[in-house]
Short mmCIF file of C-alpha atoms and ligand atoms in Angstrom, two decimals:
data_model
loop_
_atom_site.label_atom_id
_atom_site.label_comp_id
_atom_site.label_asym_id
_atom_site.label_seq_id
_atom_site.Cartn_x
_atom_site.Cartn_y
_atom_site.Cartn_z
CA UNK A 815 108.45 105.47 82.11
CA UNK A 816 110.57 107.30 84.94
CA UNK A 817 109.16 105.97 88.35
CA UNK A 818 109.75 108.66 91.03
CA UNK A 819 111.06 106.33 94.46
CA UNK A 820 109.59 108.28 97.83
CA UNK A 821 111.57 106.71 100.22
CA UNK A 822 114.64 109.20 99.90
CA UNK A 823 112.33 112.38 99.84
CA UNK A 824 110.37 111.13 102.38
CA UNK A 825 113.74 110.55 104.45
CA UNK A 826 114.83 114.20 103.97
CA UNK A 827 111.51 115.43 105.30
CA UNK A 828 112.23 113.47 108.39
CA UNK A 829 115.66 114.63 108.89
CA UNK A 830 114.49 118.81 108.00
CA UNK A 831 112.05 118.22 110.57
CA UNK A 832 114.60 117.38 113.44
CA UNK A 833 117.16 119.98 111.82
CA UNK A 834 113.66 122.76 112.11
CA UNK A 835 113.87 121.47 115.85
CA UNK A 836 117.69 122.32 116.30
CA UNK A 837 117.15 125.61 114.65
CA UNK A 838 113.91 126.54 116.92
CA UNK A 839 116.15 125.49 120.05
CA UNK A 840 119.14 127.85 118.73
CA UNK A 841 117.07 130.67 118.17
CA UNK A 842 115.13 130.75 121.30
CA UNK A 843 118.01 129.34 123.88
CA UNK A 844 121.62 131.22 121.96
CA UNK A 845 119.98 134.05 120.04
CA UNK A 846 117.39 135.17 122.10
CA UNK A 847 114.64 135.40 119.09
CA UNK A 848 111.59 134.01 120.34
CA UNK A 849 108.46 134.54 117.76
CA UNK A 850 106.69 131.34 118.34
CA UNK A 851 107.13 128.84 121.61
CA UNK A 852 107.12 124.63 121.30
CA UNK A 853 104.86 123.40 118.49
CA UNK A 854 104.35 120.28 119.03
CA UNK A 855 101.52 117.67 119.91
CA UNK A 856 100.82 118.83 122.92
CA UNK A 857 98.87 121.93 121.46
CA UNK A 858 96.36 119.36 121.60
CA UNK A 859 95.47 119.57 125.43
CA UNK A 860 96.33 123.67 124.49
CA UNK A 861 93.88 124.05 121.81
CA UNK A 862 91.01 122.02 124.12
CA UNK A 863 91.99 124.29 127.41
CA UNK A 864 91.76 127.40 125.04
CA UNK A 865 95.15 128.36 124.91
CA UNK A 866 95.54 129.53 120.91
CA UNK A 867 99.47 128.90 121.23
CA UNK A 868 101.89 128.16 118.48
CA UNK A 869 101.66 124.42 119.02
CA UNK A 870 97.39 124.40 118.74
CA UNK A 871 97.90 126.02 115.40
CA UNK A 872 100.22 123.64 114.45
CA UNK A 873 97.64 120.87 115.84
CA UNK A 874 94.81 122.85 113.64
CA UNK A 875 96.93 122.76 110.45
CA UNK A 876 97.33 119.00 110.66
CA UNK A 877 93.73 118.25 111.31
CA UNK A 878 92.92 120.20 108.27
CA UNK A 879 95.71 119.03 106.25
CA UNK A 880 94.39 115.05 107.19
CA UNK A 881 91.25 116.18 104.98
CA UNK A 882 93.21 116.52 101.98
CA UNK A 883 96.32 114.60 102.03
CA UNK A 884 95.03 111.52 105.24
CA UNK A 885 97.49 111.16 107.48
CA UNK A 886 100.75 112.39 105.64
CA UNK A 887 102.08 114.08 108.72
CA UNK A 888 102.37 110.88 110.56
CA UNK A 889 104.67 109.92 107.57
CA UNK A 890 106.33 112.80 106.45
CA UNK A 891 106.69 115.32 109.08
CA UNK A 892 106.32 113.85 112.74
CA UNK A 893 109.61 114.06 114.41
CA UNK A 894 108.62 110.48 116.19
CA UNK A 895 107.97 108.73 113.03
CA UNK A 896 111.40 109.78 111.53
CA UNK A 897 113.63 108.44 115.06
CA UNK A 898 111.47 105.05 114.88
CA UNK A 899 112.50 104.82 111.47
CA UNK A 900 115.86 105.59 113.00
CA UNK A 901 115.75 102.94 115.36
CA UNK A 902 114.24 100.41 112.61
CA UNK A 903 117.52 101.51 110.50
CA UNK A 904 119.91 101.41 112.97
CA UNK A 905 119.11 97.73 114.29
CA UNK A 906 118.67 96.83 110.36
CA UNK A 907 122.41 97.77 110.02
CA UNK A 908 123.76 96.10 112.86
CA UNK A 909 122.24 92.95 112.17
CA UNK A 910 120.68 92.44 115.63
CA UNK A 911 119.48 89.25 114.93
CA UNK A 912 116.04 89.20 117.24
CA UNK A 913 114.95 92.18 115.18
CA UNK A 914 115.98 90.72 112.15
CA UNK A 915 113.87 87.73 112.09
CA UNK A 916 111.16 90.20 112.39
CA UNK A 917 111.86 92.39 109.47
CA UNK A 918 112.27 90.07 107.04
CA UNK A 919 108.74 88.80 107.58
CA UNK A 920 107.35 91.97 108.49
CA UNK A 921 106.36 90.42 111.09
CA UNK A 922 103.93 93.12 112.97
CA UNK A 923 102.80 92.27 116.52
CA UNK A 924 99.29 94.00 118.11
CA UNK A 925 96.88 93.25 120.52
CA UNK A 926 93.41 93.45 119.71
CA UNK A 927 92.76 95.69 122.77
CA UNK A 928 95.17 98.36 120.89
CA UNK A 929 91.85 101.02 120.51
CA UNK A 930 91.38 100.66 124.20
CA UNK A 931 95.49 101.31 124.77
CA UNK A 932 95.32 104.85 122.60
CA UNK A 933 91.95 105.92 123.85
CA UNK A 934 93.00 105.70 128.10
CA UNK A 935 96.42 107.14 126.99
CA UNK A 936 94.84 109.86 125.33
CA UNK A 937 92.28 110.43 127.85
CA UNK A 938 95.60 110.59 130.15
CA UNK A 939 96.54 113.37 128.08
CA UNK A 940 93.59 115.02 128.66
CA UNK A 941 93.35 114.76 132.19
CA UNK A 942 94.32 118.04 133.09
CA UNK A 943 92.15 120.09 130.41
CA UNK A 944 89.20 118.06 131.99
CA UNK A 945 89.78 118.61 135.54
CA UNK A 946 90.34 122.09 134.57
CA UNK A 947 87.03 122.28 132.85
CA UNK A 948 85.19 120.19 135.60
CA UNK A 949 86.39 123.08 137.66
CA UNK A 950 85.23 125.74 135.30
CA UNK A 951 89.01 127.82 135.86
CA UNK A 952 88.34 128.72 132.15
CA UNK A 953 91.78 130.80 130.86
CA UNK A 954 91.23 131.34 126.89
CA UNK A 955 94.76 133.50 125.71
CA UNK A 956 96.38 133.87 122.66
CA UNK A 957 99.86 134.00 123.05
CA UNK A 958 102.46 132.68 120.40
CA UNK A 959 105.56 131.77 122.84
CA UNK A 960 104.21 129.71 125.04
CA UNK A 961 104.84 127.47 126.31
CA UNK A 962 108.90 127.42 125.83
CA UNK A 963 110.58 125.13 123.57
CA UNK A 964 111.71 122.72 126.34
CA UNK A 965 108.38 122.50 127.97
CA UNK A 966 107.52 119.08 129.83
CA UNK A 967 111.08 117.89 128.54
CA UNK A 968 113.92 117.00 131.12
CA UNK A 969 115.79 120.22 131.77
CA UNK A 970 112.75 122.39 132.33
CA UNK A 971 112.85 125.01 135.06
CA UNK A 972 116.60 123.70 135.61
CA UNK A 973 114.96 120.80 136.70
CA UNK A 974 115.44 117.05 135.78
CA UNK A 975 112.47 115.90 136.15
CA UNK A 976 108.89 117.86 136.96
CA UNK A 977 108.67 120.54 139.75
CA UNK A 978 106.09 118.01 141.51
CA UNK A 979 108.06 114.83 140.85
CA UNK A 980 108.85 112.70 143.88
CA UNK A 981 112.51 112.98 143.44
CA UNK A 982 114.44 115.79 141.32
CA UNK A 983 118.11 116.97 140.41
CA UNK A 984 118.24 120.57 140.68
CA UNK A 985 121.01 121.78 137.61
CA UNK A 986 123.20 124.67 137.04
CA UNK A 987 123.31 125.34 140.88
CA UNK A 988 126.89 127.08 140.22
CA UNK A 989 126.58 128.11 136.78
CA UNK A 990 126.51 126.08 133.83
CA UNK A 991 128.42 123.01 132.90
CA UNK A 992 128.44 120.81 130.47
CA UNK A 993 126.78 118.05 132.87
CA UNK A 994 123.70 120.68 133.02
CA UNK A 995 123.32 119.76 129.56
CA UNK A 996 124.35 116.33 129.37
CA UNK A 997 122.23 114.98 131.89
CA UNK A 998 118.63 116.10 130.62
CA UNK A 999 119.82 115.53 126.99
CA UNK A 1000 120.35 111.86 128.29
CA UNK A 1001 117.42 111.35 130.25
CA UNK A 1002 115.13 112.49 127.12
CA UNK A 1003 117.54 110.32 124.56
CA UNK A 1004 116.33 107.40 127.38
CA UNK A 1005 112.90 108.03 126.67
CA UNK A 1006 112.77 108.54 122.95
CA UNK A 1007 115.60 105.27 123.25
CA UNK A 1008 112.43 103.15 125.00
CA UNK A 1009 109.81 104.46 122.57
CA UNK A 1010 111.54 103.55 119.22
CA UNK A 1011 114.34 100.65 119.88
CA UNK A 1012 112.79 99.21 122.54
CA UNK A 1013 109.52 98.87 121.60
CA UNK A 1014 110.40 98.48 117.87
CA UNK A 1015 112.50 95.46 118.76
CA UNK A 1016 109.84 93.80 120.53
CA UNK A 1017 106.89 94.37 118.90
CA UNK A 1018 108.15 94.74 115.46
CA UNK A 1019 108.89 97.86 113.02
CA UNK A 1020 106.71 101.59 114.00
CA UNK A 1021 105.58 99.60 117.21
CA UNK A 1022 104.29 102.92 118.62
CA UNK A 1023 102.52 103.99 116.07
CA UNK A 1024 100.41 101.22 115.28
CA UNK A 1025 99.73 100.05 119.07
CA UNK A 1026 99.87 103.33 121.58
CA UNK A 1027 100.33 106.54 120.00
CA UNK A 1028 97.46 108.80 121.70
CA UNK A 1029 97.54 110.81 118.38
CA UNK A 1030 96.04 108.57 116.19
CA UNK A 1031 92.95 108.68 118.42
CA UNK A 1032 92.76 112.36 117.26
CA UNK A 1033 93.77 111.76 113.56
CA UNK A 1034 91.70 108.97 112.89
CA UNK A 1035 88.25 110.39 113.26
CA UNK A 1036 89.10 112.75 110.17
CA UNK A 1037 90.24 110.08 107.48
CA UNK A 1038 88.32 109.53 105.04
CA UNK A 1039 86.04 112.34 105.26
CA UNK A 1040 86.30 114.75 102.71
CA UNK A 1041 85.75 113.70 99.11
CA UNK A 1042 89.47 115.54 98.69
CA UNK A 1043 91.25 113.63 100.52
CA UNK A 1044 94.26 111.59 98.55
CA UNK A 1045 94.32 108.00 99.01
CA UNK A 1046 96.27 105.41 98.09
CA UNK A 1047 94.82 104.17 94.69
CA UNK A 1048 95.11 102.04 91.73
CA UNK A 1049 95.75 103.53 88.34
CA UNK A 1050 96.79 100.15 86.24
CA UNK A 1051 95.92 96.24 87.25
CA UNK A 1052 97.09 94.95 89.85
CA UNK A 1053 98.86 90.95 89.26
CA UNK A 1054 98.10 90.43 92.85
CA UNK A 1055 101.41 89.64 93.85
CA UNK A 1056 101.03 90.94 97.26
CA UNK A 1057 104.39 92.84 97.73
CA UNK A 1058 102.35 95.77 98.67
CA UNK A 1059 100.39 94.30 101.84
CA UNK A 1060 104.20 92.29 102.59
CA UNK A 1061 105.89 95.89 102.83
CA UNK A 1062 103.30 97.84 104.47
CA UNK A 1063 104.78 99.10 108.35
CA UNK A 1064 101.54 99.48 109.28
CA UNK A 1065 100.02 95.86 108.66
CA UNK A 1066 97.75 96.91 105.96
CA UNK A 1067 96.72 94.95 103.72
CA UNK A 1068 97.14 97.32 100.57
CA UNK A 1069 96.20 94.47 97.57
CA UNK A 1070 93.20 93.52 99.39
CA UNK A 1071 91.70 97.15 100.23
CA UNK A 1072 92.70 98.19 96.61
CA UNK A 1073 90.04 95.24 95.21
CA UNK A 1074 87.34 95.79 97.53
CA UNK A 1075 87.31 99.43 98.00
CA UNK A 1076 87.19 100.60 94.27
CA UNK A 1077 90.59 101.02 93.92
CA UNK A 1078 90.80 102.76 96.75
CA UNK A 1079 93.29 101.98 100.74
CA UNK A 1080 90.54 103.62 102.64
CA UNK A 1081 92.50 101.97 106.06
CA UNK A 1082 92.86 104.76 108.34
CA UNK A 1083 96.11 103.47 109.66
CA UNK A 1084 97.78 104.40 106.53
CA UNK A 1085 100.49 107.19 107.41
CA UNK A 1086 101.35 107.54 103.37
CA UNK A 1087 104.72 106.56 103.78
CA UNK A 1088 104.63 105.61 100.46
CA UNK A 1089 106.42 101.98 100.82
CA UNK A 1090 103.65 100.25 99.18
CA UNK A 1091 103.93 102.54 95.96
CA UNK A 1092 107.42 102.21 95.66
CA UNK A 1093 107.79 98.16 96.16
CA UNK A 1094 105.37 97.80 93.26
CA UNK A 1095 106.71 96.74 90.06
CA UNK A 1096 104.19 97.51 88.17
CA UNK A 1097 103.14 100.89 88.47
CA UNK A 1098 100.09 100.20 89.83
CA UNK A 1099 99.84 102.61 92.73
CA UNK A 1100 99.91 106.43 93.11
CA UNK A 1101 98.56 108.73 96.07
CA UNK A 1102 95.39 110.36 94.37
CA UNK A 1103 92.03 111.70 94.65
CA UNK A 1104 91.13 110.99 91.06
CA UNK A 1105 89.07 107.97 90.59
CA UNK A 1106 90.96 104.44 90.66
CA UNK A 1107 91.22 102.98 87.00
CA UNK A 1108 89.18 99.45 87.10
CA UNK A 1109 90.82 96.00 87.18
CA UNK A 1110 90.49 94.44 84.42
CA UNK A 1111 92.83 91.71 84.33
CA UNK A 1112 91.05 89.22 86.57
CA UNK A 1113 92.94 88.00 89.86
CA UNK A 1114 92.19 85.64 92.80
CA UNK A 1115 89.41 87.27 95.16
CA UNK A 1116 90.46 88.11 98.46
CA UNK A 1117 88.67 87.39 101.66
CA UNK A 1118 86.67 91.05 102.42
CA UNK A 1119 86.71 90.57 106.37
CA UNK A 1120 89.64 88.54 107.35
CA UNK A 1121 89.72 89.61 110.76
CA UNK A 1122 86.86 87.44 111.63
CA UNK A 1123 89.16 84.84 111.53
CA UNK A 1124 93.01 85.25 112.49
CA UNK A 1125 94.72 88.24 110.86
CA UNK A 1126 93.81 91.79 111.04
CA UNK A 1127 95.50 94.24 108.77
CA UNK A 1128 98.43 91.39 108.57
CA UNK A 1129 99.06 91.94 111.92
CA UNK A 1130 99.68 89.50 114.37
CA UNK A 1131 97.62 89.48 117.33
CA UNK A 1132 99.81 87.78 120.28
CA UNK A 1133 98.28 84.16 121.11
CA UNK A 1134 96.91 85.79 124.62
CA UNK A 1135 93.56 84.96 126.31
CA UNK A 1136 91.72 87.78 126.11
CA UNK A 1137 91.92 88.70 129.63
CA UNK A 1138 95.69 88.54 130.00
CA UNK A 1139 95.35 90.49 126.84
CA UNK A 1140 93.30 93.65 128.47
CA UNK A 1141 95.23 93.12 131.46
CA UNK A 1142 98.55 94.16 129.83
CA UNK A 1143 96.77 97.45 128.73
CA UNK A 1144 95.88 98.70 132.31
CA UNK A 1145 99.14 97.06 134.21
CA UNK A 1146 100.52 99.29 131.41
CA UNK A 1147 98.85 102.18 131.90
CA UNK A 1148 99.18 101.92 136.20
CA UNK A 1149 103.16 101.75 135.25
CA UNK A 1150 102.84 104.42 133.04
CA UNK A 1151 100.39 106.64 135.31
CA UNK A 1152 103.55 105.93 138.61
CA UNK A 1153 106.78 106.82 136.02
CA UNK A 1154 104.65 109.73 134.94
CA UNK A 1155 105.24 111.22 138.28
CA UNK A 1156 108.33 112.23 137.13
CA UNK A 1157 107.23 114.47 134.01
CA UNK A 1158 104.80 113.68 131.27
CA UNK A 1159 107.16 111.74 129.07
CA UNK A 1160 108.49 108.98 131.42
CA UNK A 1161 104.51 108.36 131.24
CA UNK A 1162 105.66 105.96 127.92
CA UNK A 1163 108.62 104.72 129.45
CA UNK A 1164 106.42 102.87 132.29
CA UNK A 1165 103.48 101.94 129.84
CA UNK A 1166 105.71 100.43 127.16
CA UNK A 1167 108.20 98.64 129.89
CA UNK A 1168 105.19 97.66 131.48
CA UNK A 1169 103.05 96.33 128.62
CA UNK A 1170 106.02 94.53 127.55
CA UNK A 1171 107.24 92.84 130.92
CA UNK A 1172 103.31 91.81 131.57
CA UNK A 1173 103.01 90.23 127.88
CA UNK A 1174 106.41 88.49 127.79
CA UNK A 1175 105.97 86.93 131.52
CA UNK A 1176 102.55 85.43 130.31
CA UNK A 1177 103.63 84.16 126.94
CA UNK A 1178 106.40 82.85 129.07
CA UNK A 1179 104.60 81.11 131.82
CA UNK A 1180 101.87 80.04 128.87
CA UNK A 1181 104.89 78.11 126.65
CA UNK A 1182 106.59 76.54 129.85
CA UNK A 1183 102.82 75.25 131.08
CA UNK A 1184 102.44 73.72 127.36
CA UNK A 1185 105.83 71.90 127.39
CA UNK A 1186 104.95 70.55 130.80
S1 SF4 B 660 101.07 107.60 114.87
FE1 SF4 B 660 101.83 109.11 116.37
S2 SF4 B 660 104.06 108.76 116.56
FE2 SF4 B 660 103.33 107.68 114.74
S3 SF4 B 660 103.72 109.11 113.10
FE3 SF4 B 660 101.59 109.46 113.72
S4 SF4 B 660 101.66 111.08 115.30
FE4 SF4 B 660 103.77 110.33 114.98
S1 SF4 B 661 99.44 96.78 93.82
FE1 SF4 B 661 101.38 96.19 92.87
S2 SF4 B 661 102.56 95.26 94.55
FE2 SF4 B 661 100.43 95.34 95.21
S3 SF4 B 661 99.59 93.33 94.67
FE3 SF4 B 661 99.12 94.74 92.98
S4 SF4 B 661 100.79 94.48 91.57
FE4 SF4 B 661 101.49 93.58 93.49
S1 SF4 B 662 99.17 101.59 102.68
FE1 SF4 B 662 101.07 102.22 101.64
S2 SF4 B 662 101.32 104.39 102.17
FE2 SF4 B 662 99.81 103.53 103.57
S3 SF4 B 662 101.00 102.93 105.37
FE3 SF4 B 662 100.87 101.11 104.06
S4 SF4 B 662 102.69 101.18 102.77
FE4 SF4 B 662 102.46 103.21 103.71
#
């Protein structure tokens, strides 16, 4: 039998996505056609302030589209996804050997506060919409081009960073150069450099996905809802080999979920990248809603809970006490909350730098207090 491969599909999707970007950017900025403004995440604050803009319909199409296909955006369409997938490719090629030893285990690092980390960030997020509704300044409009395409980006308002910020570049004081383009393009390659090779290289392949991003806060709540919803599912017996649950870049543990969960991965991390269908050698996986086919071939049992002891998800949880552990998440989110002053994005270049510094230091100071 023919057995389709994802992975190169899935790749194109990534890469039409950023090209969709690049043609947005050259319609609005060189052409001058502007039908719809920046859709993008942040039509999530929009769509809760009441601003129906391009990016809240974009928001309510992949809320509705998580009730019949679970998170397939995540995998196949979110411009973040495809540069940490970038990043992981990139380091994968050039053989950086800290990342390396990593990748070839899979090796998945998480702390066990990471609900906590995605709830404050989100609720950072939100900040404004709720201070706006504390103060009942309700503005509902419908307006499909705004905001602008470079929104909250460096370069907005000719500005480096935000109007507010406690230092600023002003650009294109004399007309434009090439600098006036260079410099924002480079401060936002900085940011999305910190969000996918950084934090990939430290904490292991789609780092920001499984431990910060805000989005799967929002996501998350809609898996596994509607009885048409495609899931990851079994349609021959599975040997048990495991090569799934080894491959999965989210830590889940597909072999496992697949024999307790009729069939079904009902883990609401999965992003249906696809990986685990395509590693299988024998055809035992598809993305369906059709029933699972039963396992007949009998295979070791696997522990339903295994979280109660070390593992969750195959992830590793850092050996951290518990309160150095939480206290990464909010020295995180204070260095986060200060970079933020200088527009919304730098907000992950503090968190991330932070979270990391804080963990490494302790892990460090932990090791050299053991040898001793
Ligand atoms: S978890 Fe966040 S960054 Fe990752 S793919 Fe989904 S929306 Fe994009
Ligand atoms: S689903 Fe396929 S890859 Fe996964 S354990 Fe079963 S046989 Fe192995
Ligand atoms: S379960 Fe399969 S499709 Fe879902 S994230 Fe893991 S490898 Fe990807």
């Amino acid at each position: 039998m023919h057995r389709v491969q994802f992975q190169g599909r899935r790749i194109l999707s990534l890469i039409g996505v950023h090209l969709y970007i690049l043609f947005h950017l050259l319609l609005w900025y060189v052409f001058g056609v502007k039908i719809w403004g920046k859709t993008a995440m942040m039509g999530v604050p929009s769509l809760l302030a009441g601003h129906i803009n391009a990016a809240a319909i974009m928001v309510i199409l992949i809320i509705l589209s998580v009730l019949l296909y679970g998170r397939a955006f995540c995998g196949w369409a979110c411009h973040l996804r495809g540069a940490i997938e970038f990043s992981d490719w990139v380091m994968r090629k050039l053989k950086i050997s800290g990342y390396r030893k990593l990748r070839e285990n899979n090796l998945l690092f998480n702390t066990s506060f990471r609900w906590l980390f995605r709830g404050i960030v989100f609720f950072i997020l939100l900040l404004p919409v709720i201070i706006y509704w504390i103060r009942r300044e309700y503005y509902f409009y419908f307006n499909l081009q705004a905001p602008t395409p470079l929104t909250d980006l460096p370069g907005n308002n000719n500005l480096l960073f935000s109007a507010n910020a406690p230092v600023n570049m002003q650009l294109a004081t004399h007309g434009l150069t090439i600098l006036d383009f260079i410099i924002p393009f480079a401060a936002g390659i900085f940011i999305v450099f910190v969000m996918t090779f950084v934090f990939n290289y430290f904490y292991g392949q789609g780092a920001f996905c499984r431990i910060m991003c805000p989005y799967a806060v929002l996501l998350v709540p809609f898996m596994n809802l509607s009885p048409w919803q495609k899931k990851i599912t079994r349609i021959s017996n599975c040997t048990g080999c495991r090569a799934c649950s080894n491959n999965c870049p989210q830590g889940i543990d597909v072999s496992r979920e697949i024999y307790h969960y009729n069939g079904k991965v009902i883990n609401r991390e999965c992003i249906k990248c696809y990986h685990c269908i395509d590693i299988c050698s024998y055809q035992t996986l598809t993305d369906s809603r059709q029933k699972a086919s039963s396992q007949t071939k009998p295979i070791s049992a696997y522990e339903k809970t295994p979280w109660l002891n070390s593992l969750r998800h195959l992830q590793v949880i850092e050996p951290l006490h518990p309160v150095f552990d939480f206290i990464s998440i909010i020295f995180a989110i204070v260095c986060g909350s200060i970079t933020s002053r200088l527009g919304g994005f730098w907000f992950y270049v503090g968190a991330i730098g932070g979270y990391i510094i804080f963990r490494k230091l302790i892990c460090l100071c932990l090791s050299e207090k053991s040898q001793s």
